């Protein structure tokens, strides 16, 4: 069985803030507002791809945020990895054995997460409450994310946690909580053949390095100097999902 492990935001689906043309399909509503879209091309291609490979969304979204997405009224992915791979959903239900294993893996980092939470609560640049996402990592926002991350990195044990910023968003994650580790674990659950991966950010690199074929923006090219698979780089004016799904359907 071949699988497609794909990030969601800015890879398979796009915020209303992202220009993807007028031919698009709403896939997420929040508080009555149209929040995320797929291009009509990608939406049609996904209907074909899901008949050929196991499509597995892999997202840093929480379970609640993921559940807002509706790809197709008649189809929901049977397998999804959310909370950066910490939670496995099978037919929409949390796999408890997977979560127990996640909690075992991140146990060495729990004290550092608690320390990070205190640091963030006292950070004068913080603009959002500090959230413990699905019990596995911390998230907040900052008016000066680079400064916030620098503060965290100077005060935390970076052998146990990673600190990232993405625009105004700030994350503190256990070292063991990566999308790459989640894909490794997934391979142990299924008889996997070829792995295809797609992503748009540093969060996705470890996942793509577990794949035989990967799709990502050209700006991430330097992260793949040791990659042994086939890499397709997406240019700034191209839609990642359109190109990726079009190539996958031809495999």
PDB file of C-alpha atoms in Angstrom:
ATOM      1  CA  UNK A   1       0.000   0.000   0.000  1.00  0.00           C
ATOM      2  CA  UNK A   2       1.362   3.398  -1.023  1.00  0.00           C
ATOM      3  CA  UNK A   3       0.640   6.350   1.237  1.00  0.00           C
ATOM      4  CA  UNK A   4       0.557  10.113   0.822  1.00  0.00           C
ATOM      5  CA  UNK A   5       1.447  11.955   4.027  1.00  0.00           C
ATOM      6  CA  UNK A   6       0.611  15.608   3.543  1.00  0.00           C
ATOM      7  CA  UNK A   7       0.700  18.695   5.691  1.00  0.00           C
ATOM      8  CA  UNK A   8      -2.553  20.660   5.594  1.00  0.00           C
ATOM      9  CA  UNK A   9      -2.223  24.447   5.895  1.00  0.00           C
ATOM     10  CA  UNK A  10      -0.414  26.030   2.940  1.00  0.00           C
ATOM     11  CA  UNK A  11       0.164  22.576   1.451  1.00  0.00           C
ATOM     12  CA  UNK A  12      -3.174  20.892   0.775  1.00  0.00           C
ATOM     13  CA  UNK A  13      -5.507  23.640   1.966  1.00  0.00           C
ATOM     14  CA  UNK A  14      -5.088  27.409   2.053  1.00  0.00           C
ATOM     15  CA  UNK A  15      -6.249  30.209   4.310  1.00  0.00           C
ATOM     16  CA  UNK A  16      -8.605  32.886   2.978  1.00  0.00           C
ATOM     17  CA  UNK A  17      -5.570  35.180   3.240  1.00  0.00           C
ATOM     18  CA  UNK A  18      -3.705  33.219   0.532  1.00  0.00           C
ATOM     19  CA  UNK A  19      -4.362  34.076  -3.110  1.00  0.00           C
ATOM     20  CA  UNK A  20      -5.120  30.831  -4.966  1.00  0.00           C
ATOM     21  CA  UNK A  21      -7.461  32.208  -7.640  1.00  0.00           C
ATOM     22  CA  UNK A  22     -11.226  32.338  -7.852  1.00  0.00           C
ATOM     23  CA  UNK A  23     -11.778  28.653  -8.679  1.00  0.00           C
ATOM     24  CA  UNK A  24     -11.763  27.284  -5.148  1.00  0.00           C
ATOM     25  CA  UNK A  25     -13.778  25.113  -2.777  1.00  0.00           C
ATOM     26  CA  UNK A  26     -14.463  25.930   0.888  1.00  0.00           C
ATOM     27  CA  UNK A  27     -13.182  23.150   3.157  1.00  0.00           C
ATOM     28  CA  UNK A  28     -13.280  24.856   6.555  1.00  0.00           C
ATOM     29  CA  UNK A  29     -15.763  27.114   8.326  1.00  0.00           C
ATOM     30  CA  UNK A  30     -15.179  28.667  11.727  1.00  0.00           C
ATOM     31  CA  UNK A  31     -17.814  30.654  13.588  1.00  0.00           C
ATOM     32  CA  UNK A  32     -19.739  30.995  10.322  1.00  0.00           C
ATOM     33  CA  UNK A  33     -16.746  32.345   8.401  1.00  0.00           C
ATOM     34  CA  UNK A  34     -15.142  30.720   5.361  1.00  0.00           C
ATOM     35  CA  UNK A  35     -11.654  30.026   6.694  1.00  0.00           C
ATOM     36  CA  UNK A  36      -9.808  27.596   4.380  1.00  0.00           C
ATOM     37  CA  UNK A  37     -10.041  26.509   0.763  1.00  0.00           C
ATOM     38  CA  UNK A  38      -8.741  24.069  -1.802  1.00  0.00           C
ATOM     39  CA  UNK A  39      -8.300  24.968  -5.430  1.00  0.00           C
ATOM     40  CA  UNK A  40     -10.965  23.335  -7.572  1.00  0.00           C
ATOM     41  CA  UNK A  41      -8.168  21.521  -9.432  1.00  0.00           C
ATOM     42  CA  UNK A  42      -6.746  20.062  -6.207  1.00  0.00           C
ATOM     43  CA  UNK A  43     -10.201  19.156  -4.934  1.00  0.00           C
ATOM     44  CA  UNK A  44     -10.915  17.157  -8.082  1.00  0.00           C
ATOM     45  CA  UNK A  45      -7.462  15.545  -8.101  1.00  0.00           C
ATOM     46  CA  UNK A  46      -7.773  14.527  -4.450  1.00  0.00           C
ATOM     47  CA  UNK A  47     -10.905  12.545  -5.336  1.00  0.00           C
ATOM     48  CA  UNK A  48      -8.760  10.541  -7.781  1.00  0.00           C
ATOM     49  CA  UNK A  49      -5.682  10.252  -5.579  1.00  0.00           C
ATOM     50  CA  UNK A  50      -7.629   8.845  -2.615  1.00  0.00           C
ATOM     51  CA  UNK A  51      -8.648   5.901  -4.798  1.00  0.00           C
ATOM     52  CA  UNK A  52      -4.987   5.097  -5.530  1.00  0.00           C
ATOM     53  CA  UNK A  53      -3.142   5.720  -2.246  1.00  0.00           C
ATOM     54  CA  UNK A  54      -3.907   6.048   1.441  1.00  0.00           C
ATOM     55  CA  UNK A  55      -4.135   9.808   2.035  1.00  0.00           C
ATOM     56  CA  UNK A  56      -2.952  10.719   5.533  1.00  0.00           C
ATOM     57  CA  UNK A  57      -3.155  14.378   6.627  1.00  0.00           C
ATOM     58  CA  UNK A  58      -0.278  15.172   9.017  1.00  0.00           C
ATOM     59  CA  UNK A  59      -0.812  18.446  10.836  1.00  0.00           C
ATOM     60  CA  UNK A  60       0.266  20.537  13.803  1.00  0.00           C
ATOM     61  CA  UNK A  61      -3.427  21.417  14.212  1.00  0.00           C
ATOM     62  CA  UNK A  62      -5.185  20.257  17.347  1.00  0.00           C
ATOM     63  CA  UNK A  63      -7.855  17.575  17.091  1.00  0.00           C
ATOM     64  CA  UNK A  64     -10.572  20.234  17.375  1.00  0.00           C
ATOM     65  CA  UNK A  65      -9.028  22.358  14.623  1.00  0.00           C
ATOM     66  CA  UNK A  66      -8.648  19.361  12.324  1.00  0.00           C
ATOM     67  CA  UNK A  67     -12.269  18.357  12.842  1.00  0.00           C
ATOM     68  CA  UNK A  68     -13.410  21.651  11.290  1.00  0.00           C
ATOM     69  CA  UNK A  69     -12.136  20.513   7.882  1.00  0.00           C
ATOM     70  CA  UNK A  70     -14.484  18.839   5.402  1.00  0.00           C
ATOM     71  CA  UNK A  71     -12.715  17.664   2.243  1.00  0.00           C
ATOM     72  CA  UNK A  72     -15.759  16.005   0.766  1.00  0.00           C
ATOM     73  CA  UNK A  73     -19.245  15.359   2.152  1.00  0.00           C
ATOM     74  CA  UNK A  74     -18.902  11.705   1.176  1.00  0.00           C
ATOM     75  CA  UNK A  75     -15.286  11.166   2.274  1.00  0.00           C
ATOM     76  CA  UNK A  76     -13.111  11.778   5.313  1.00  0.00           C
ATOM     77  CA  UNK A  77      -9.532  10.442   5.563  1.00  0.00           C
ATOM     78  CA  UNK A  78      -9.631   7.126   7.409  1.00  0.00           C
ATOM     79  CA  UNK A  79      -6.259   7.925   8.996  1.00  0.00           C
ATOM     80  CA  UNK A  80      -4.956  11.310  10.146  1.00  0.00           C
ATOM     81  CA  UNK A  81      -2.066  12.456  12.319  1.00  0.00           C
ATOM     82  CA  UNK A  82      -2.675  15.687  14.228  1.00  0.00           C
ATOM     83  CA  UNK A  83      -1.054  17.605  17.106  1.00  0.00           C
ATOM     84  CA  UNK A  84       2.233  17.276  15.181  1.00  0.00           C
ATOM     85  CA  UNK A  85       1.875  13.519  15.058  1.00  0.00           C
ATOM     86  CA  UNK A  86       1.046  13.113  18.733  1.00  0.00           C
ATOM     87  CA  UNK A  87      -2.521  12.002  18.009  1.00  0.00           C
ATOM     88  CA  UNK A  88      -3.624   9.332  15.538  1.00  0.00           C
ATOM     89  CA  UNK A  89      -7.210   9.469  14.319  1.00  0.00           C
ATOM     90  CA  UNK A  90      -8.730   6.325  12.836  1.00  0.00           C
ATOM     91  CA  UNK A  91     -12.093   6.965  11.219  1.00  0.00           C
ATOM     92  CA  UNK A  92     -12.300  10.167  13.239  1.00  0.00           C
ATOM     93  CA  UNK A  93     -11.638   8.559  16.626  1.00  0.00           C
ATOM     94  CA  UNK A  94      -8.486   8.942  18.707  1.00  0.00           C
ATOM     95  CA  UNK A  95      -6.324   5.837  18.894  1.00  0.00           C
ATOM     96  CA  UNK A  96      -5.658   5.489  22.617  1.00  0.00           C
ATOM     97  CA  UNK A  97      -2.709   3.122  22.243  1.00  0.00           C
ATOM     98  CA  UNK A  98      -1.005   5.641  19.954  1.00  0.00           C
ATOM     99  CA  UNK A  99      -1.594   8.459  22.436  1.00  0.00           C
ATOM    100  CA  UNK A 100      -0.247   6.386  25.313  1.00  0.00           C
ATOM    101  CA  UNK A 101       2.907   5.710  23.302  1.00  0.00           C
ATOM    102  CA  UNK A 102       3.168   9.439  22.510  1.00  0.00           C
ATOM    103  CA  UNK A 103       2.988  10.322  26.184  1.00  0.00           C
ATOM    104  CA  UNK A 104       5.702   7.773  26.948  1.00  0.00           C
ATOM    105  CA  UNK A 105       7.946   9.202  24.231  1.00  0.00           C
ATOM    106  CA  UNK A 106       7.568  12.814  25.378  1.00  0.00           C
ATOM    107  CA  UNK A 107       7.809  12.054  29.119  1.00  0.00           C
ATOM    108  CA  UNK A 108      11.470  13.190  29.338  1.00  0.00           C
ATOM    109  CA  UNK A 109      10.405  16.630  28.030  1.00  0.00           C
ATOM    110  CA  UNK A 110       7.424  17.278  30.323  1.00  0.00           C
ATOM    111  CA  UNK A 111       9.358  19.265  32.930  1.00  0.00           C
ATOM    112  CA  UNK A 112      10.830  21.512  30.217  1.00  0.00           C
ATOM    113  CA  UNK A 113       7.351  22.101  28.791  1.00  0.00           C
ATOM    114  CA  UNK A 114       6.155  23.173  32.226  1.00  0.00           C
ATOM    115  CA  UNK A 115       9.150  25.492  32.545  1.00  0.00           C
ATOM    116  CA  UNK A 116       8.471  26.901  29.069  1.00  0.00           C
ATOM    117  CA  UNK A 117       4.859  27.549  29.985  1.00  0.00           C
ATOM    118  CA  UNK A 118       5.952  29.694  32.929  1.00  0.00           C
ATOM    119  CA  UNK A 119       8.445  31.594  30.791  1.00  0.00           C
ATOM    120  CA  UNK A 120       5.818  32.294  28.144  1.00  0.00           C
ATOM    121  CA  UNK A 121       3.226  33.442  30.673  1.00  0.00           C
ATOM    122  CA  UNK A 122       5.720  36.083  31.840  1.00  0.00           C
ATOM    123  CA  UNK A 123       6.851  37.089  28.341  1.00  0.00           C
ATOM    124  CA  UNK A 124       5.982  40.736  27.715  1.00  0.00           C
ATOM    125  CA  UNK A 125       5.803  40.050  23.955  1.00  0.00           C
ATOM    126  CA  UNK A 126       3.105  37.370  24.274  1.00  0.00           C
ATOM    127  CA  UNK A 127      -0.195  38.325  22.601  1.00  0.00           C
ATOM    128  CA  UNK A 128      -2.235  35.131  23.169  1.00  0.00           C
ATOM    129  CA  UNK A 129      -2.828  32.797  26.078  1.00  0.00           C
ATOM    130  CA  UNK A 130      -0.393  29.896  26.359  1.00  0.00           C
ATOM    131  CA  UNK A 131      -2.038  26.690  25.142  1.00  0.00           C
ATOM    132  CA  UNK A 132      -1.055  23.091  25.851  1.00  0.00           C
ATOM    133  CA  UNK A 133      -2.221  21.545  22.595  1.00  0.00           C
ATOM    134  CA  UNK A 134      -3.751  18.090  23.047  1.00  0.00           C
ATOM    135  CA  UNK A 135      -1.479  17.623  26.093  1.00  0.00           C
ATOM    136  CA  UNK A 136       1.678  17.362  23.964  1.00  0.00           C
ATOM    137  CA  UNK A 137       3.114  20.777  23.012  1.00  0.00           C
ATOM    138  CA  UNK A 138       2.851  24.499  23.753  1.00  0.00           C
ATOM    139  CA  UNK A 139       1.528  27.200  21.454  1.00  0.00           C
ATOM    140  CA  UNK A 140       1.107  30.941  21.733  1.00  0.00           C
ATOM    141  CA  UNK A 141       1.622  34.122  19.702  1.00  0.00           C
ATOM    142  CA  UNK A 142       4.126  36.922  20.117  1.00  0.00           C
ATOM    143  CA  UNK A 143       4.509  40.485  18.855  1.00  0.00           C
ATOM    144  CA  UNK A 144       8.222  39.705  18.567  1.00  0.00           C
ATOM    145  CA  UNK A 145       8.429  35.957  17.894  1.00  0.00           C
ATOM    146  CA  UNK A 146      12.172  35.933  17.211  1.00  0.00           C
ATOM    147  CA  UNK A 147      12.849  37.534  20.586  1.00  0.00           C
ATOM    148  CA  UNK A 148      10.447  35.156  22.325  1.00  0.00           C
ATOM    149  CA  UNK A 149      12.103  32.102  20.776  1.00  0.00           C
ATOM    150  CA  UNK A 150      15.552  33.448  21.667  1.00  0.00           C
ATOM    151  CA  UNK A 151      14.423  33.878  25.276  1.00  0.00           C
ATOM    152  CA  UNK A 152      13.119  30.318  25.360  1.00  0.00           C
ATOM    153  CA  UNK A 153      16.259  28.859  23.835  1.00  0.00           C
ATOM    154  CA  UNK A 154      18.442  30.609  26.399  1.00  0.00           C
ATOM    155  CA  UNK A 155      16.420  29.210  29.302  1.00  0.00           C
ATOM    156  CA  UNK A 156      15.395  25.716  28.222  1.00  0.00           C
ATOM    157  CA  UNK A 157      17.263  22.448  27.762  1.00  0.00           C
ATOM    158  CA  UNK A 158      17.368  22.154  23.979  1.00  0.00           C
ATOM    159  CA  UNK A 159      18.305  18.497  24.266  1.00  0.00           C
ATOM    160  CA  UNK A 160      14.696  17.927  25.335  1.00  0.00           C
ATOM    161  CA  UNK A 161      12.601  20.493  23.452  1.00  0.00           C
ATOM    162  CA  UNK A 162      12.585  22.460  20.209  1.00  0.00           C
ATOM    163  CA  UNK A 163      11.404  26.068  19.929  1.00  0.00           C
ATOM    164  CA  UNK A 164      10.035  27.471  16.677  1.00  0.00           C
ATOM    165  CA  UNK A 165       8.318  30.543  15.337  1.00  0.00           C
ATOM    166  CA  UNK A 166       6.150  30.804  12.241  1.00  0.00           C
ATOM    167  CA  UNK A 167       5.137  34.412  11.630  1.00  0.00           C
ATOM    168  CA  UNK A 168       3.605  35.457  14.986  1.00  0.00           C
ATOM    169  CA  UNK A 169       3.105  31.878  16.169  1.00  0.00           C
ATOM    170  CA  UNK A 170       5.456  30.348  18.734  1.00  0.00           C
ATOM    171  CA  UNK A 171       5.781  26.633  19.510  1.00  0.00           C
ATOM    172  CA  UNK A 172       7.633  24.575  22.097  1.00  0.00           C
ATOM    173  CA  UNK A 173       7.681  20.863  21.244  1.00  0.00           C
ATOM    174  CA  UNK A 174       9.244  17.782  22.834  1.00  0.00           C
ATOM    175  CA  UNK A 175      12.198  16.480  20.816  1.00  0.00           C
ATOM    176  CA  UNK A 176      10.363  13.203  20.203  1.00  0.00           C
ATOM    177  CA  UNK A 177       7.266  14.942  18.841  1.00  0.00           C
ATOM    178  CA  UNK A 178       8.089  15.337  15.154  1.00  0.00           C
ATOM    179  CA  UNK A 179       6.147  14.516  12.028  1.00  0.00           C
ATOM    180  CA  UNK A 180       9.059  12.329  10.934  1.00  0.00           C
ATOM    181  CA  UNK A 181       8.804  10.222  14.082  1.00  0.00           C
ATOM    182  CA  UNK A 182       5.040   9.953  13.552  1.00  0.00           C
ATOM    183  CA  UNK A 183       5.523   8.660  10.002  1.00  0.00           C
ATOM    184  CA  UNK A 184       8.044   6.098  11.280  1.00  0.00           C
ATOM    185  CA  UNK A 185       5.459   4.896  13.778  1.00  0.00           C
ATOM    186  CA  UNK A 186       2.782   4.821  11.086  1.00  0.00           C
ATOM    187  CA  UNK A 187       4.955   2.583   8.919  1.00  0.00           C
ATOM    188  CA  UNK A 188       4.950   0.069  11.768  1.00  0.00           C
ATOM    189  CA  UNK A 189       1.136   0.048  11.757  1.00  0.00           C
ATOM    190  CA  UNK A 190       0.635  -0.550   8.031  1.00  0.00           C
ATOM    191  CA  UNK A 191       2.208  -2.596   5.282  1.00  0.00           C
ATOM    192  CA  UNK A 192       3.583   0.496   3.551  1.00  0.00           C
ATOM    193  CA  UNK A 193       5.048   0.527   0.051  1.00  0.00           C
ATOM    194  CA  UNK A 194       6.041   3.872  -1.423  1.00  0.00           C
ATOM    195  CA  UNK A 195       5.741   6.943   0.801  1.00  0.00           C
ATOM    196  CA  UNK A 196       4.970  10.288  -0.819  1.00  0.00           C
ATOM    197  CA  UNK A 197       5.138  13.440   1.291  1.00  0.00           C
ATOM    198  CA  UNK A 198       4.332  17.123   0.937  1.00  0.00           C
ATOM    199  CA  UNK A 199       4.885  20.089   3.221  1.00  0.00           C
ATOM    200  CA  UNK A 200       5.709  23.767   3.283  1.00  0.00           C
ATOM    201  CA  UNK A 201       7.622  24.463   6.508  1.00  0.00           C
ATOM    202  CA  UNK A 202      10.436  23.334   8.773  1.00  0.00           C
ATOM    203  CA  UNK A 203       7.880  21.277  10.723  1.00  0.00           C
ATOM    204  CA  UNK A 204       7.474  19.063   7.649  1.00  0.00           C
ATOM    205  CA  UNK A 205      11.120  18.365   6.788  1.00  0.00           C
ATOM    206  CA  UNK A 206      11.516  15.349   9.076  1.00  0.00           C
ATOM    207  CA  UNK A 207       8.356  13.845   7.583  1.00  0.00           C
ATOM    208  CA  UNK A 208       9.522  14.376   4.013  1.00  0.00           C
ATOM    209  CA  UNK A 209      12.879  12.781   4.793  1.00  0.00           C
ATOM    210  CA  UNK A 210      10.952   9.595   5.634  1.00  0.00           C
ATOM    211  CA  UNK A 211       9.447   9.562   2.133  1.00  0.00           C
ATOM    212  CA  UNK A 212      10.556   8.171  -1.210  1.00  0.00           C
ATOM    213  CA  UNK A 213       9.213  11.224  -3.027  1.00  0.00           C
ATOM    214  CA  UNK A 214       8.652  14.700  -1.592  1.00  0.00           C
ATOM    215  CA  UNK A 215       7.159  18.020  -2.621  1.00  0.00           C
ATOM    216  CA  UNK A 216       8.048  21.319  -0.935  1.00  0.00           C
ATOM    217  CA  UNK A 217       8.730  25.010  -1.664  1.00  0.00           C
ATOM    218  CA  UNK A 218      12.128  25.832  -3.147  1.00  0.00           C
ATOM    219  CA  UNK A 219      12.955  27.890  -0.032  1.00  0.00           C
ATOM    220  CA  UNK A 220      13.386  24.622   1.901  1.00  0.00           C
ATOM    221  CA  UNK A 221      15.873  23.166  -0.591  1.00  0.00           C
ATOM    222  CA  UNK A 222      18.875  23.536   1.731  1.00  0.00           C
ATOM    223  CA  UNK A 223      17.221  21.244   4.286  1.00  0.00           C
ATOM    224  CA  UNK A 224      17.431  18.316   1.849  1.00  0.00           C
ATOM    225  CA  UNK A 225      21.160  18.148   1.111  1.00  0.00           C
ATOM    226  CA  UNK A 226      21.264  14.590   2.528  1.00  0.00           C
ATOM    227  CA  UNK A 227      17.897  13.439   1.116  1.00  0.00           C
ATOM    228  CA  UNK A 228      17.998  10.170  -0.835  1.00  0.00           C
ATOM    229  CA  UNK A 229      14.518  10.366  -2.364  1.00  0.00           C
ATOM    230  CA  UNK A 230      13.061  12.283  -5.297  1.00  0.00           C
ATOM    231  CA  UNK A 231      12.507  15.948  -4.469  1.00  0.00           C
ATOM    232  CA  UNK A 232      10.151  18.240  -6.407  1.00  0.00           C
ATOM    233  CA  UNK A 233      10.645  21.919  -5.573  1.00  0.00           C
ATOM    234  CA  UNK A 234       7.680  24.262  -5.915  1.00  0.00           C
ATOM    235  CA  UNK A 235       8.257  27.845  -7.035  1.00  0.00           C
ATOM    236  CA  UNK A 236       6.689  30.852  -5.318  1.00  0.00           C
ATOM    237  CA  UNK A 237       4.110  31.439  -8.072  1.00  0.00           C
ATOM    238  CA  UNK A 238       3.007  27.782  -8.160  1.00  0.00           C
ATOM    239  CA  UNK A 239       0.289  26.062  -6.111  1.00  0.00           C
ATOM    240  CA  UNK A 240       1.912  23.196  -4.221  1.00  0.00           C
ATOM    241  CA  UNK A 241      -1.243  21.083  -3.942  1.00  0.00           C
ATOM    242  CA  UNK A 242      -2.062  21.338  -7.665  1.00  0.00           C
ATOM    243  CA  UNK A 243       1.404  20.198  -8.723  1.00  0.00           C
ATOM    244  CA  UNK A 244       1.763  17.520  -6.055  1.00  0.00           C
ATOM    245  CA  UNK A 245      -1.630  15.863  -6.583  1.00  0.00           C
ATOM    246  CA  UNK A 246      -1.291  16.025 -10.362  1.00  0.00           C
ATOM    247  CA  UNK A 247       2.009  14.148 -10.170  1.00  0.00           C
ATOM    248  CA  UNK A 248       0.734  11.647  -7.591  1.00  0.00           C
ATOM    249  CA  UNK A 249      -2.287  10.704  -9.689  1.00  0.00           C
ATOM    250  CA  UNK A 250       0.063   9.790 -12.541  1.00  0.00           C
ATOM    251  CA  UNK A 251       2.233   7.446 -10.471  1.00  0.00           C
TER     252      UNK A 251
END
